[in-house]
Amino acid sequence: MYWLIENREQLKVLINSGYKKAFIEVIPYNDTIHPVLNRVSLVYIRPLEASKGFMVCIAHSESLNVLNTGIDKLISKFDILYCRDKKEMLHYFPNKTLYDITPPPHTYIRPTTQTHDLYYREHQDNRELNLIIPIVKHYELCETIFEDLKANINIEKTKYDEFFNSRVSVVFNAIERNGVRIHNETFSEYFHPVDGEYVYTQFNLKTTTTRPSNKFKNVNYAALNKENGCRKSFIPRNNRFVEIDISAYHPSLAASLIGYDFANIDIHAHFASLYGVDYKKSKELTFKQLYGGVFENYKHLEFFQGIEKYVGETWRKFESDGFIECEISGYRYEKEKLQNMNPQKLFNYILQNLETSMNVRILWDMCVILRKRKTKLVLYTYDSFLFDLDDSEENILEEIKEVFKKYKLNIKEIEGYDYNFTE
């Protein structure tokens, strides 16, 4: 069978081929358009038992046939579809058989061809650009991607691989799908022009620490400026925004690692009394010691004694075993894959991984609560969750707060009619 599938007879042969495992890659209309707003041009399917991949044509200038009604049937025939980026692929095909073979610490960057580079340099704003790039060049690209990644398919699956595929990819895809409503003129003034009244965030899950970043079209949604007024460009689609922040999140997580109990007190106020400083200075001192090492004059405090003991024991285990496996996620920091490590840096990595893993648990519970509801979770930033609240959904805010209680986390909330909150 020829590699290009462009009519129903050819597609039928592939559907009835009996292949059960394959690698899949999507060619959208334009690589620079967010997947929520994008459409599928071509689908590359590489059955593991086949000697070549197949390019199924959905929409392209070189083919008159439209096979979008048959692609779902083809995909349903496979028991597992390995992919380069499950979070992205779920936007196009929300299929349970997808399996990401490049979870952290893999840092695979999708390659291009010279032809792709030329077209994107000259015609990037063409929203259907991939429909005029020759299909054979897209096929060449997909074959390269498969050759680069095929060895990952047979690597023994870890606890973290399962966590990443069953939880991490799913929850961040859900947030991306929701988008956030904007005041178009204001957003364009601070960021870039937008066609429509919604923008969509894009998480990069494959970072060294596993802590996701969140950027799209040069807008850093994980670090929106709080001073210059840009946040007023974000407005609710429903009645109001409610932002829930976890109080003293990193001290709380560190306490869970060392078995220390703050007993539901205001942690920063507690430390302020111990340090003999004000609240703001207390936060600063605690953060510096968690990430830079305990100061000599506070080493007598029970909490920091526990931290120093944990850091030392963890480092000795890392040195002797060659790795440390993180709680919740099962992610392993491996000595041979990390450079310039030291005890404090390793602790920082573990703490950030625990933050992300705990947030994935929280986000999963949020997705369950908000499924088929008008209220949406529209932004997530490390210790902060922004909800676009519909007031007609009684008690939903209380349901959301119960999730944080479940994980014994103290929270504070603030609300407004745009995102330019003042505390």
Short mmCIF file of C-alpha atoms in Angstrom, two decimals, residues 61-251:
data_model
loop_
_atom_site.label_atom_id
_atom_site.label_comp_id
_atom_site.label_asym_id
_atom_site.label_seq_id
_atom_site.Cartn_x
_atom_site.Cartn_y
_atom_site.Cartn_z
CA SER A 61 -4.20 21.59 -1.62
CA GLU A 62 -2.63 18.52 -3.24
CA SER A 63 -5.60 16.30 -2.52
CA LEU A 64 -9.28 16.71 -3.37
CA ASN A 65 -10.49 14.08 -0.94
CA VAL A 66 -11.72 14.79 2.56
CA LEU A 67 -11.31 11.91 5.02
CA ASN A 68 -12.17 13.66 8.28
CA THR A 69 -15.20 11.40 8.82
CA GLY A 70 -13.06 8.28 8.56
CA ILE A 71 -10.06 9.25 10.68
CA ASP A 72 -11.92 8.70 13.97
CA LYS A 73 -12.79 5.17 12.87
CA LEU A 74 -9.15 4.52 11.99
CA ILE A 75 -7.90 5.80 15.34
CA SER A 76 -10.45 3.71 17.23
CA LYS A 77 -8.92 0.54 15.75
CA PHE A 78 -5.68 0.96 17.70
CA ASP A 79 -5.12 -0.29 21.24
CA ILE A 80 -2.39 2.28 21.84
CA LEU A 81 -1.19 5.35 19.93
CA TYR A 82 2.22 6.62 20.95
CA CYS A 83 2.76 10.34 20.47
CA ARG A 84 5.27 13.16 20.90
CA ASP A 85 3.01 15.40 23.01
CA LYS A 86 -0.17 13.97 24.50
CA LYS A 87 -1.38 17.30 25.91
CA GLU A 88 -1.30 18.81 22.42
CA MET A 89 -2.67 15.72 20.70
CA LEU A 90 -5.71 15.66 23.01
CA HIS A 91 -6.86 18.93 21.46
CA TYR A 92 -7.21 17.19 18.11
CA PHE A 93 -8.15 13.67 19.18
CA PRO A 94 -9.37 13.29 22.80
CA ASN A 95 -8.63 9.58 22.76
CA LYS A 96 -7.80 7.41 25.77
CA THR A 97 -5.34 5.30 23.77
CA LEU A 98 -2.84 8.18 23.40
CA TYR A 99 0.46 7.66 25.22
CA ASP A 100 3.20 10.30 25.45
CA ILE A 101 6.68 8.81 24.95
CA THR A 102 8.55 12.04 25.74
CA PRO A 103 7.68 12.86 29.37
CA PRO A 104 10.32 14.71 31.44
CA PRO A 105 13.30 14.56 31.51
CA HIS A 106 13.02 14.19 27.72
CA THR A 107 13.48 17.58 26.04
CA TYR A 108 12.71 16.63 22.45
CA ILE A 109 12.18 19.65 20.19
CA ARG A 110 10.08 19.03 17.10
CA PRO A 111 12.36 19.43 14.08
CA THR A 112 11.64 21.13 10.75
CA THR A 113 12.80 20.78 7.17
CA GLN A 114 14.38 23.50 5.05
CA THR A 115 11.11 23.69 3.13
CA HIS A 116 9.13 24.31 6.33
CA ASP A 117 11.60 26.97 7.41
CA LEU A 118 11.31 28.76 4.07
CA TYR A 119 7.51 28.76 4.03
CA TYR A 120 7.22 29.89 7.65
CA ARG A 121 9.77 32.63 7.13
CA GLU A 122 7.83 34.04 4.18
CA HIS A 123 4.18 33.21 4.97
CA GLN A 124 3.83 32.64 8.72
CA ASP A 125 0.56 34.63 8.92
CA ASN A 126 -1.18 32.36 6.43
CA ARG A 127 -3.60 30.44 8.67
CA GLU A 128 -3.63 27.53 6.20
CA LEU A 129 0.10 27.45 5.51
CA ASN A 130 0.59 23.73 6.03
CA LEU A 131 -2.02 23.08 3.35
CA ILE A 132 0.35 24.44 0.69
CA ILE A 133 3.60 22.94 1.97
CA PRO A 134 4.07 19.74 -0.10
CA ILE A 135 2.68 16.64 1.57
CA VAL A 136 5.91 14.78 0.87
CA LYS A 137 7.76 17.31 3.05
CA HIS A 138 5.31 16.80 5.91
CA TYR A 139 5.79 13.05 5.49
CA GLU A 140 9.56 13.47 5.56
CA LEU A 141 9.25 15.46 8.78
CA CYS A 142 7.01 12.87 10.46
CA GLU A 143 9.29 10.01 9.47
CA THR A 144 12.18 11.89 11.07
CA ILE A 145 10.19 12.42 14.28
CA PHE A 146 9.34 8.71 14.45
CA GLU A 147 12.95 7.67 13.86
CA ASP A 148 14.06 10.06 16.59
CA LEU A 149 11.57 8.74 19.14
CA LYS A 150 10.91 5.08 18.31
CA ALA A 151 13.44 3.86 20.87
CA ASN A 152 11.36 5.48 23.63
CA ILE A 153 8.45 3.16 22.88
CA ASN A 154 10.25 0.11 24.25
CA ILE A 155 11.75 1.77 27.32
CA GLU A 156 10.33 0.26 30.51
CA LYS A 157 7.48 2.46 31.72
CA THR A 158 7.99 4.10 35.10
CA LYS A 159 5.60 5.26 37.79
CA TYR A 160 6.11 8.81 36.58
CA ASP A 161 5.35 7.88 32.95
CA GLU A 162 1.97 6.61 34.10
CA PHE A 163 1.36 9.69 36.29
CA PHE A 164 2.29 12.00 33.42
CA ASN A 165 0.03 10.26 30.93
CA SER A 166 -2.98 9.59 33.15
CA ARG A 167 -3.00 12.88 35.07
CA VAL A 168 -0.52 15.60 34.07
CA SER A 169 -1.27 15.76 30.33
CA VAL A 170 -5.01 15.54 30.93
CA VAL A 171 -5.41 18.32 33.50
CA PHE A 172 -3.27 20.86 31.66
CA ASN A 173 -5.04 20.10 28.40
CA ALA A 174 -8.32 20.82 30.19
CA ILE A 175 -7.12 24.25 31.38
CA GLU A 176 -5.89 25.14 27.90
CA ARG A 177 -9.27 24.23 26.43
CA ASN A 178 -11.09 26.66 28.71
CA GLY A 179 -9.26 29.78 27.56
CA VAL A 180 -9.78 33.16 29.20
CA ARG A 181 -11.98 35.97 27.97
CA ILE A 182 -10.35 39.31 27.17
CA HIS A 183 -11.25 42.91 26.53
CA ASN A 184 -9.87 42.89 23.01
CA GLU A 185 -8.66 46.48 22.73
CA THR A 186 -6.97 46.42 26.13
CA PHE A 187 -5.27 43.08 25.47
CA SER A 188 -4.02 44.32 22.10
CA GLU A 189 -2.62 47.42 23.79
CA TYR A 190 -0.54 45.44 26.28
CA PHE A 191 0.25 42.28 24.30
CA HIS A 192 -0.71 41.63 20.67
CA PRO A 193 -3.76 41.84 18.37
CA VAL A 194 -6.31 39.04 18.76
CA ASP A 195 -9.10 37.98 16.44
CA GLY A 196 -11.91 37.22 18.89
CA GLU A 197 -12.67 37.61 22.58
CA TYR A 198 -10.70 34.68 24.01
CA VAL A 199 -7.03 33.82 24.37
CA TYR A 200 -5.60 30.41 25.15
CA THR A 201 -2.64 29.51 27.30
CA GLN A 202 -0.07 26.83 26.46
CA PHE A 203 1.82 24.92 29.13
CA ASN A 204 5.29 23.53 28.62
CA LEU A 205 5.30 20.44 30.82
CA LYS A 206 8.73 19.20 29.84
CA THR A 207 11.05 21.31 31.97
CA THR A 208 14.07 20.23 34.02
CA THR A 209 12.29 20.56 37.35
CA THR A 210 8.90 19.36 35.92
CA ARG A 211 7.42 22.71 37.06
CA PRO A 212 5.41 23.84 33.98
CA SER A 213 5.88 27.17 32.27
CA ASN A 214 2.95 28.82 30.50
CA LYS A 215 3.59 31.01 27.46
CA PHE A 216 1.93 31.56 24.11
CA LYS A 217 2.81 34.15 21.48
CA ASN A 218 5.32 35.80 23.83
CA VAL A 219 2.73 36.29 26.59
CA ASN A 220 4.00 34.78 29.84
CA TYR A 221 0.74 33.78 31.51
CA ALA A 222 2.65 32.41 34.50
CA ALA A 223 4.09 35.83 35.33
CA LEU A 224 1.64 38.53 34.28
CA ASN A 225 2.73 41.94 35.50
CA LYS A 226 0.82 43.04 38.61
CA GLU A 227 1.84 46.69 38.40
CA ASN A 228 1.40 47.96 34.83
CA GLY A 229 -2.36 47.36 34.45
CA CYS A 230 -2.12 44.58 31.84
CA ARG A 231 -4.26 42.28 33.97
CA LYS A 232 -7.34 44.42 33.44
CA SER A 233 -7.46 43.05 29.90
CA PHE A 234 -8.68 39.70 31.32
CA ILE A 235 -12.41 39.65 32.07
CA PRO A 236 -14.91 36.93 33.09
CA ARG A 237 -17.25 35.27 30.63
CA ASN A 238 -19.62 34.60 33.52
CA ASN A 239 -20.22 36.85 36.55
CA ARG A 240 -16.87 37.36 38.28
CA PHE A 241 -13.34 36.13 38.77
CA VAL A 242 -12.43 34.40 42.02
CA GLU A 243 -8.74 33.72 42.63
CA ILE A 244 -7.77 31.19 45.26
CA ASP A 245 -4.17 31.28 46.49
CA ILE A 246 -2.56 28.65 48.68
CA SER A 247 -1.03 30.35 51.72
CA ALA A 248 2.61 29.57 52.56
CA TYR A 249 2.56 26.77 49.99
CA HIS A 250 6.24 25.88 49.94
CA PRO A 251 6.64 25.85 53.74
#
